[in-house]
Every structure is written in C-alpha cells, then in structure tokens.
Amino acid sequence: MRWLGNKAPLLEEIHSSAVNAGFKGGTVCDLFAGSGSVGRFFRSQGCRVLSTDLMNCSHVFQKAYLESEGAPRFESLREIWSKQSPVSETRLVHLSSGEAESWTPFLKLVNYLEQELPLQQGLLYRQFSPAGDAERNYLSPENAARLDAILCQLREWHLGGAFNGNELWILLASCIDAADRVANISGTYGAYLKKMQGSALRPLELRAPGVVTGPVGQAHRQDAMEWISTIECELLYIDPPYNQRQYPANYHLPEIISILPFEKSEDRLEESIYGKTGLIPWKDKASPLCSRRSDECFQSMRQLLSQAKADIVIFSYSEEGILGREELESILKDWAGGDSDGSLSLLEIPYRRFRSDSAKPEIKSETNRTYRPAPGRSIDEVHEWLFVASKNRESKLMKEQQ
C-alpha cells in the first residue's frame, strides 16, 4: 500500500549494510513496522523477525507477512469456494512463481467475495464515498459498497469461527491493499481529491499479499517506546517517524478497514468518526517522535535507544527530519558504548521527493504544505540517512561477562 516512508526501494541497501556490519543472521527486530516490507524481506532471507507498530492496519500486514505458513486453505469455507471458478492468477502478482496451485482456494474465494455478495451501503459507503451523507470523496460508491459487503462477510465468518491460522489476516491485508489502489488520494489519507481520478473508478480487485517462507516470526501492536526493553535481537531496524505528521491522522481509512471485521457491529466505530476527512480518535497513538516541542523528540529517541538490546542497529531517517545528523550520531554512539567513529557509519541515499501538490515550490498544497530542501538540494531531491551502529567490542564483552 501507499505508506509514507515505505522502505521497499531500500531493502538491498539495508541488507548489505547489515552484512557489512557483521550480521550473519538470527533474530531481526523491526521497531516501527509500517507497511511490513522490511520484516517481510528479512524473513525471506531466513531470519526470525519480531515487529511492532501501534497502527492496526500495520499489524494486519505484519501478521500476514511474518506469521503465515504458506497459502491459506480455508477448509471451513470449502463448501462456498469449491463451487466457484478461480479468478485470474494475476491476483498472485506479489507471490513467487510456481505458487498458483496452492493458492487456488484463495482465488476461488475472491471470486465469491467480488461477484456473489450483494453490494451493501455500509459504513464505508455512508462515510467515505460521495454518495453518503458525509460526501467524503475517498472511494467511489460502487467500490465502497463492494468493500462494505466483503468486510461484513469477513466479520460474520470471524465471529462464527470460520477462520484458521492466519486466514483472516491474509484476506484483510488483501482488502486494505485493494482499497488503497482505488482510493481517491494523491499520497496519504490526510485529504481526498475533489474529483474522482481514473484509478479510483477501477473496480475493487483483491490480490494475494506477498506471503514469504522462512522462520515464523511474531507481530505485535505495542508502543515501541515500551516494547523495545522486552526483546533481544542480533539486528535492530529502526525507521521512526521523522516529521510532525502523525501516522494515525493520515491513515485513518485503512485503520477503519482493519478494525471493522472485529467489531460486532459498525455502530460504535461509525459514531466515533468526525471532521471533514472522517477521522477516528487517534491521539492516544500520537508519537513523541513527531514533536518539535523543546527537545522532546531528542530525549524520546535517546530513551528509546538506551533500552535497545541488539548487536547491530540500522537506523533510517530523512535529512529533513526533526533531528539533525549530529543529534542522531550522539544518540547512536552512546548506545554503541564508545566515542569511536568505528562503531558508526552513515550511508546517504538520494531519492526523488514525492510531492502531492504543485510542482511549483512557491505554491502550497491543499494541506498548506511547503517544502524546505536541505542546503544544496533541489526542491525534488532528498537524502535518506542510513546509520549503522555496532556495539563497542569492550562494551559487548562486559555484557557477556555479566
């Protein structure tokens, strides 16, 4: 899905940086899991991955990527899907070649969900399509009604105990991804477009999530600030938020989709929706790492790293983030247990900025965003910082002797 700061394009750099620092495998912890792409990648490399993120929608992808053991069989729903023809194998685009046969139950069940269920004018239709009273232009009326029908069916199956293992998480990840591909947005869900773009008018299409093989990991939905002290790993990957945009306020629609199948009805959730964009209460998930108040971000990051029990830390951050390079280096050196530059390295990766607003920097977007590029950078150029820190040898020996 379209996730702010998704590190899928940087996976090879992250992996090679870990190997160059001496990582030979073992347990990997993904502290701000987001879209789940980093954890998924390291599992495919034979690592056991532990991950966490406070967002419910992130948790769905973590469960699908890290805890699934092969294709879902849907044995309890066999009577339904066995009567269906499978949809096209193009729905398996995220999987390795040769897996089509084992995913036949999924392809048949998708046909049932997309073609057999009658459309419903549920919460998504009422709150997030222009046909509803709220007139929010996130989803076309047909796609919203189709998704309402699917999520209602998932809820019924879930409450009836029809799912085994990770079957619900796989279907739910497919729903979030499908909604994201037809969402009428330009970047995050912080705003919708006034007119329906072409991609938003395409029919909703469920695809299999990119399940991989490897050691079974663990997905969590806990606060990283608290959870980090409870785990140990060979490699700790940290990709924290870097600006003032809080994720829960910018991904509320995927969050709602991820919650709906677990609600006995839509009423409680719908009653909590408010504002022009249809937010749900989110401030209990606000991160201090998004704060520019005094040194709150710096102190929070410092506290976070001080609790890390890992051999190697890889830390991703934007050069345009709240914290500067010197601040991050001081935090990482403190964690490494020494002042030597040998315990810390930095790789700068240039990339083209994604901008959802005007190509002219002097013109603000609908959300009144302006861009201040780093010194020497063009308006479209940004560098990602990839810090690699290793425990100081003396510090590591002292730990082993304790």
Coordinates of C-alpha atoms in Angstrom, one line a residue:
M1 CA 0.0 0.0 0.0
R2 CA 1.0 3.7 -0.3
W3 CA 2.8 4.1 3.0
L4 CA 4.7 7.3 3.9
G5 CA 8.4 6.4 4.1
N6 CA 7.9 2.8 2.8
K7 CA 11.4 1.3 2.6
A8 CA 10.8 -1.2 -0.1
P9 CA 13.1 0.6 -2.6
L10 CA 16.0 0.5 0.0
L11 CA 15.8 -3.2 1.0
E12 CA 19.1 -4.1 -0.7
E13 CA 20.9 -1.2 0.8
I14 CA 19.6 -2.1 4.3
H15 CA 20.6 -5.7 3.9
S16 CA 24.1 -5.0 2.6
S17 CA 24.7 -2.5 5.3
A18 CA 23.7 -5.1 7.9
V19 CA 26.0 -7.7 6.3
N20 CA 28.9 -5.3 6.1
A21 CA 28.5 -4.6 9.8
G22 CA 28.9 -8.3 10.6
F23 CA 25.3 -9.5 10.6
K24 CA 25.2 -13.2 9.9
G25 CA 21.6 -14.0 10.5
G26 CA 19.4 -14.7 13.5
T27 CA 16.6 -12.6 15.0
V28 CA 15.7 -9.2 13.5
C29 CA 13.5 -6.7 15.2
D30 CA 11.5 -4.2 13.1
L31 CA 10.6 -1.5 15.6
F32 CA 8.3 0.7 13.5
A33 CA 6.9 -1.9 11.1
G34 CA 4.7 0.3 8.9
S35 CA 3.9 -1.5 5.7
G36 CA 5.9 -4.5 6.9
S37 CA 8.2 -4.6 3.8
V38 CA 11.4 -4.7 5.8
G39 CA 10.3 -7.5 8.1
R40 CA 8.9 -9.5 5.1
F41 CA 12.3 -9.1 3.3
F42 CA 14.4 -10.3 6.3
R43 CA 12.1 -13.3 6.8
S44 CA 12.6 -14.2 3.2
Q45 CA 16.4 -14.2 3.9
G46 CA 15.9 -16.8 6.6
C47 CA 15.7 -14.6 9.7
R48 CA 13.2 -14.8 12.5
V49 CA 11.5 -11.4 12.6
L50 CA 9.8 -9.7 15.6
S51 CA 8.0 -6.5 14.8
T52 CA 5.7 -3.9 16.3
D53 CA 3.6 -0.9 15.3
L54 CA 0.7 0.9 17.1
M55 CA -1.3 1.1 13.9
N56 CA -3.9 -1.6 13.4
C57 CA -3.5 -1.6 9.6
S58 CA 0.2 -2.1 10.0
H59 CA -0.5 -5.0 12.4
V60 CA -2.6 -6.7 9.7
F61 CA 0.4 -6.8 7.2
Q62 CA 2.8 -7.9 9.9
K63 CA 0.6 -10.8 10.8
A64 CA 0.2 -11.8 7.1
Y65 CA 3.9 -11.4 6.3
L66 CA 5.6 -12.8 9.5
E67 CA 3.3 -15.4 10.9
S68 CA 1.7 -17.0 7.9
E69 CA 2.8 -20.5 7.0
G70 CA 2.0 -21.0 3.3
A71 CA -1.1 -20.5 1.4
P72 CA -4.5 -20.3 3.2
R73 CA -6.6 -23.4 2.8
F74 CA -10.0 -22.1 4.0
E75 CA -11.1 -25.6 4.9
S76 CA -14.1 -24.3 7.0
L77 CA -15.3 -22.4 3.9
R78 CA -14.7 -25.2 1.4
E79 CA -18.4 -25.6 0.7
I80 CA -18.5 -22.0 -0.5
W81 CA -15.3 -21.7 -2.6
S82 CA -15.4 -25.2 -4.1
K83 CA -18.4 -24.1 -6.2
Q84 CA -16.6 -21.1 -7.6
S85 CA -14.2 -20.7 -10.6
P86 CA -10.9 -19.1 -9.6
V87 CA -10.2 -15.5 -10.6
S88 CA -7.1 -14.8 -12.7
E89 CA -3.7 -15.8 -11.5
T90 CA -2.7 -12.2 -12.0
R91 CA -4.1 -11.8 -8.5
L92 CA -0.9 -13.6 -7.3
V93 CA 1.4 -10.9 -8.6
H94 CA 3.1 -10.4 -5.2
L95 CA 4.0 -14.1 -4.8
S96 CA 6.8 -16.2 -6.2
S97 CA 6.2 -18.1 -9.4
G98 CA 5.0 -21.7 -9.0
E99 CA 2.7 -21.0 -6.1
A100 CA -0.5 -20.7 -8.1
E101 CA -1.9 -24.2 -7.4
S102 CA -1.7 -23.9 -3.6
W103 CA -3.5 -20.5 -3.7
T104 CA -6.5 -21.9 -5.7
P105 CA -8.8 -21.7 -2.6
F106 CA -7.9 -18.1 -2.2
L107 CA -8.6 -17.3 -5.9
K108 CA -12.0 -19.1 -5.7
L109 CA -13.0 -17.4 -2.5
V110 CA -12.1 -14.0 -4.0
N111 CA -14.5 -14.7 -6.9
Y112 CA -17.2 -15.3 -4.3
L113 CA -16.4 -12.1 -2.4
E114 CA -16.3 -9.9 -5.5
Q115 CA -19.0 -11.4 -7.6
E116 CA -21.6 -13.2 -5.4
L117 CA -22.0 -10.9 -2.5
P118 CA -24.7 -8.2 -2.9
L119 CA -23.5 -4.7 -2.5
Q120 CA -24.1 -3.0 0.9
Q121 CA -24.4 0.6 1.7
G122 CA -22.5 0.2 4.9
L123 CA -20.1 2.4 6.9
L124 CA -17.6 3.0 4.1
Y125 CA -20.4 3.9 1.6
R126 CA -22.1 6.3 4.1
Q127 CA -18.9 7.9 5.4
F128 CA -16.2 7.7 2.7
S129 CA -18.0 7.8 -0.7
P130 CA -19.6 10.9 -2.3
A131 CA -23.0 9.1 -2.3
G132 CA -23.1 9.1 1.5
D133 CA -24.4 11.9 3.7
A134 CA -20.8 12.8 4.6
E135 CA -19.9 13.2 0.9
R136 CA -16.3 12.3 1.5
N137 CA -14.7 11.5 -1.8
Y138 CA -12.3 8.8 -0.8
L139 CA -13.9 5.8 -2.6
S140 CA -16.3 5.5 -5.5
P141 CA -19.8 4.5 -4.3
E142 CA -19.5 1.1 -6.0
N143 CA -16.1 0.3 -4.5
A144 CA -17.2 1.4 -1.1
A145 CA -20.4 -0.7 -1.3
R146 CA -18.3 -3.7 -2.5
L147 CA -15.8 -3.3 0.3
D148 CA -18.7 -2.9 2.8
A149 CA -20.1 -6.2 1.7
I150 CA -16.8 -8.0 1.9
L151 CA -15.9 -6.7 5.3
C152 CA -19.3 -7.6 6.6
Q153 CA -18.9 -11.1 5.3
L154 CA -15.4 -11.3 6.9
R155 CA -16.9 -10.2 10.2
E156 CA -19.6 -12.9 10.0
W157 CA -17.1 -15.6 9.3
H158 CA -14.7 -14.4 12.0
L159 CA -17.4 -14.3 14.7
G160 CA -18.6 -17.7 13.6
G161 CA -15.1 -19.2 14.0
A162 CA -14.7 -20.0 10.3
F163 CA -11.0 -18.9 10.0
N164 CA -8.0 -20.9 10.9
G165 CA -4.5 -19.7 11.5
N166 CA -3.8 -16.5 9.5
E167 CA -6.6 -16.8 7.0
L168 CA -8.4 -13.7 8.2
W169 CA -5.2 -11.6 8.3
I170 CA -4.4 -12.6 4.7
L171 CA -7.9 -11.6 3.5
L172 CA -7.8 -8.4 5.4
A173 CA -4.4 -7.4 4.1
S174 CA -5.8 -8.0 0.6
C175 CA -8.8 -5.7 1.4
I176 CA -6.6 -2.9 2.7
D177 CA -4.3 -3.2 -0.3
A178 CA -7.2 -3.3 -2.8
A179 CA -8.9 -0.2 -1.2
D180 CA -5.6 1.6 -1.3
R181 CA -5.2 1.0 -5.1
V182 CA -8.6 2.6 -5.8
A183 CA -8.5 5.3 -3.1
N184 CA -9.1 8.8 -4.4
I185 CA -6.0 10.3 -2.8
S186 CA -2.6 11.7 -4.0
G187 CA -0.5 10.5 -1.1
T188 CA -1.7 9.8 2.4
Y189 CA -5.3 9.8 3.6
G190 CA -4.9 13.2 5.2
A191 CA -7.1 14.6 2.3
Y192 CA -9.1 13.3 -0.6
L193 CA -9.2 14.7 -4.1
K194 CA -12.2 16.8 -5.2
K195 CA -12.7 14.9 -8.4
M196 CA -12.5 11.2 -8.9
Q197 CA -9.3 10.2 -10.7
G198 CA -9.2 7.4 -13.2
S199 CA -7.6 4.9 -10.8
A200 CA -10.3 5.4 -8.3
L201 CA -13.0 4.4 -10.8
R202 CA -11.5 1.0 -11.4
P203 CA -13.3 -1.9 -9.8
L204 CA -12.0 -3.2 -6.5
E205 CA -9.7 -6.1 -7.0
L206 CA -8.4 -8.4 -4.2
R207 CA -4.9 -9.7 -4.6
A208 CA -2.9 -12.1 -2.5
P209 CA -0.5 -10.4 -0.2
G210 CA 3.2 -11.2 -0.7
V211 CA 3.5 -14.1 1.8
V212 CA 7.0 -15.5 2.0
T213 CA 8.6 -18.6 3.5
G214 CA 11.0 -18.6 6.4
P215 CA 11.1 -18.9 10.2
V216 CA 7.8 -17.9 11.7
G217 CA 8.1 -14.5 13.5
Q218 CA 5.9 -12.5 15.8
A219 CA 3.8 -9.5 15.0
H220 CA 2.9 -7.1 17.8
R221 CA 0.8 -3.9 18.2
Q222 CA 2.6 -2.3 21.1
D223 CA 4.3 1.0 21.7
A224 CA 7.9 0.8 20.6
M225 CA 9.0 3.0 23.5
E226 CA 7.9 0.3 25.9
W227 CA 8.3 -2.8 23.9
I228 CA 11.9 -2.4 23.0
S229 CA 13.1 -3.2 26.5
T230 CA 11.4 -6.6 26.3
I231 CA 13.2 -8.0 23.3
E232 CA 16.7 -9.1 22.3
C233 CA 18.0 -9.5 18.7
E234 CA 21.1 -9.6 16.5
L235 CA 19.8 -6.8 14.3
L236 CA 17.5 -4.0 15.3
Y237 CA 16.0 -2.0 12.4
I238 CA 14.6 1.4 13.4
D239 CA 12.6 3.6 10.9
P240 CA 10.8 6.1 13.1
P241 CA 8.5 9.0 12.1
Y242 CA 10.7 11.9 11.2
N243 CA 8.4 14.9 10.9
Q244 CA 5.3 16.3 12.6
R245 CA 2.8 14.3 10.5
Q246 CA 1.2 11.7 12.9
Y247 CA 0.5 8.4 11.1
P248 CA -2.9 7.7 12.8
A249 CA -4.2 11.0 11.5
N250 CA -3.0 10.3 8.0
Y251 CA -4.1 6.6 7.6
H252 CA -7.5 6.6 9.3
L253 CA -9.3 4.9 6.4
P254 CA -7.0 1.8 6.3
E255 CA -7.2 1.8 10.1
I256 CA -11.0 1.7 9.9
I257 CA -10.9 -1.2 7.4
S258 CA -8.6 -3.1 9.6
I259 CA -10.9 -2.8 12.6
L260 CA -14.3 -3.5 11.0
P261 CA -14.2 -7.3 10.9
F262 CA -13.5 -7.4 14.6
E263 CA -16.5 -5.2 15.6
K264 CA -19.8 -6.9 16.4
S265 CA -21.5 -4.0 14.5
E266 CA -20.5 -0.8 12.8
D267 CA -22.3 1.4 15.2
R268 CA -19.5 2.1 17.8
L269 CA -16.9 2.9 15.1
E270 CA -19.2 5.0 13.0
E271 CA -20.3 7.1 16.0
S272 CA -16.6 8.0 16.6
I273 CA -16.0 9.4 13.1
Y274 CA -15.6 13.1 13.0
G275 CA -14.3 16.0 10.9
K276 CA -14.0 16.9 7.3
T277 CA -11.9 13.8 6.4
G278 CA -13.7 11.3 8.7
L279 CA -11.0 10.8 11.4
I280 CA -11.4 8.4 14.3
P281 CA -9.9 9.2 17.8
W282 CA -6.2 8.8 17.4
K283 CA -4.3 11.0 19.9
D284 CA -3.7 8.0 22.2
K285 CA -1.4 6.8 19.4
A286 CA 0.4 10.1 18.9
S287 CA 4.2 9.7 18.9
P288 CA 6.6 12.0 20.8
L289 CA 9.0 11.4 18.0
C290 CA 6.8 13.7 15.8
S291 CA 7.1 16.6 18.3
R292 CA 9.1 19.8 17.7
R293 CA 8.4 21.0 21.3
S294 CA 11.6 21.8 23.0
D295 CA 13.8 18.6 22.9
E296 CA 11.0 16.1 23.3
C297 CA 11.9 14.2 20.1
F298 CA 15.6 14.1 21.0
Q299 CA 15.0 12.9 24.6
S300 CA 12.4 10.3 23.4
M301 CA 14.8 8.9 20.8
R302 CA 17.6 8.8 23.3
Q303 CA 15.5 6.9 25.8
L304 CA 14.4 4.5 23.1
L305 CA 17.9 3.6 22.0
S306 CA 19.2 3.3 25.6
Q307 CA 16.9 0.3 26.0
A308 CA 17.9 -1.5 22.8
K309 CA 19.4 -5.0 23.3
A310 CA 20.9 -5.7 20.0
D311 CA 24.3 -6.3 18.4
I312 CA 23.7 -4.1 15.4
V313 CA 21.3 -1.2 14.9
I314 CA 20.3 0.1 11.4
F315 CA 18.6 3.5 11.7
S316 CA 16.7 5.1 8.8
Y317 CA 16.0 8.8 8.9
S318 CA 15.4 11.7 6.5
E319 CA 17.9 14.5 6.3
E320 CA 14.8 16.8 6.5
G321 CA 13.7 15.3 9.8
I322 CA 13.2 16.9 13.2
L323 CA 16.5 15.6 14.4
G324 CA 19.8 16.6 12.9
R325 CA 22.7 14.4 11.9
E326 CA 24.9 15.4 15.0
E327 CA 22.0 14.6 17.4
L328 CA 21.4 11.2 15.8
E329 CA 25.1 10.4 15.8
S330 CA 25.4 11.3 19.5
I331 CA 22.5 9.0 20.4
L332 CA 23.8 6.1 18.4
K333 CA 27.4 6.5 19.8
D334 CA 26.0 6.5 23.3
W335 CA 24.2 3.2 22.5
A336 CA 27.3 1.7 20.9
G337 CA 29.2 2.3 24.1
G338 CA 32.1 4.4 22.9
D339 CA 33.1 7.6 21.1
S340 CA 35.0 5.9 18.3
D341 CA 33.7 6.6 14.8
G342 CA 34.5 2.9 14.1
S343 CA 31.2 1.9 15.7
L344 CA 29.1 4.1 13.5
S345 CA 28.8 4.6 9.8
L346 CA 26.5 6.5 7.5
L347 CA 25.2 5.8 4.0
E348 CA 23.4 8.7 2.3
I349 CA 20.9 7.5 -0.3
P350 CA 19.5 10.2 -2.7
Y351 CA 15.9 9.8 -4.0
R352 CA 13.3 12.0 -5.7
R353 CA 10.8 13.6 -3.3
F354 CA 7.2 12.6 -3.7
R355 CA 5.1 15.7 -3.8
S356 CA 1.3 15.5 -4.0
D357 CA 0.9 19.2 -4.5
S358 CA 2.0 21.7 -7.2
A359 CA 5.4 21.2 -9.0
K360 CA 6.0 24.9 -8.2
P361 CA 7.6 25.1 -4.7
E362 CA 6.1 28.5 -4.0
I363 CA 2.6 27.2 -4.3
K364 CA 1.1 25.5 -1.3
S365 CA -0.9 22.3 -1.5
E366 CA -4.5 21.9 -0.2
T367 CA -3.0 21.0 3.2
N368 CA -0.8 24.2 3.1
R369 CA 2.4 22.2 3.0
T370 CA 5.6 23.9 1.9
Y371 CA 9.0 22.2 1.3
R372 CA 12.3 23.4 2.6
P373 CA 15.0 21.4 0.9
A374 CA 18.3 20.8 2.7
P375 CA 21.2 23.1 1.8
G376 CA 22.5 22.4 -1.6
R377 CA 19.4 20.2 -2.6
S378 CA 16.9 21.0 -5.3
I379 CA 13.2 21.1 -4.4
D380 CA 12.8 17.5 -5.6
E381 CA 15.9 16.0 -4.0
V382 CA 16.1 14.4 -0.6
H383 CA 18.7 12.1 1.0
E384 CA 17.8 9.2 3.3
W385 CA 20.3 8.6 6.1
L386 CA 21.1 5.0 6.8
F387 CA 23.1 4.9 10.0
V388 CA 24.7 1.6 11.0
A389 CA 25.9 1.3 14.6
S390 CA 27.6 -1.7 16.2
K391 CA 28.2 -2.4 19.9
N392 CA 31.6 -1.4 21.0
R393 CA 33.7 -4.6 21.5
E394 CA 34.7 -3.8 25.1
S395 CA 31.1 -2.9 25.9
K396 CA 29.9 -6.2 24.4
L397 CA 32.5 -8.2 26.3
M398 CA 31.4 -6.6 29.6
K399 CA 27.8 -7.5 28.8
E400 CA 28.7 -11.1 28.0
Q401 CA 30.7 -11.4 31.3
Q402 CA 27.9 -10.1 33.4

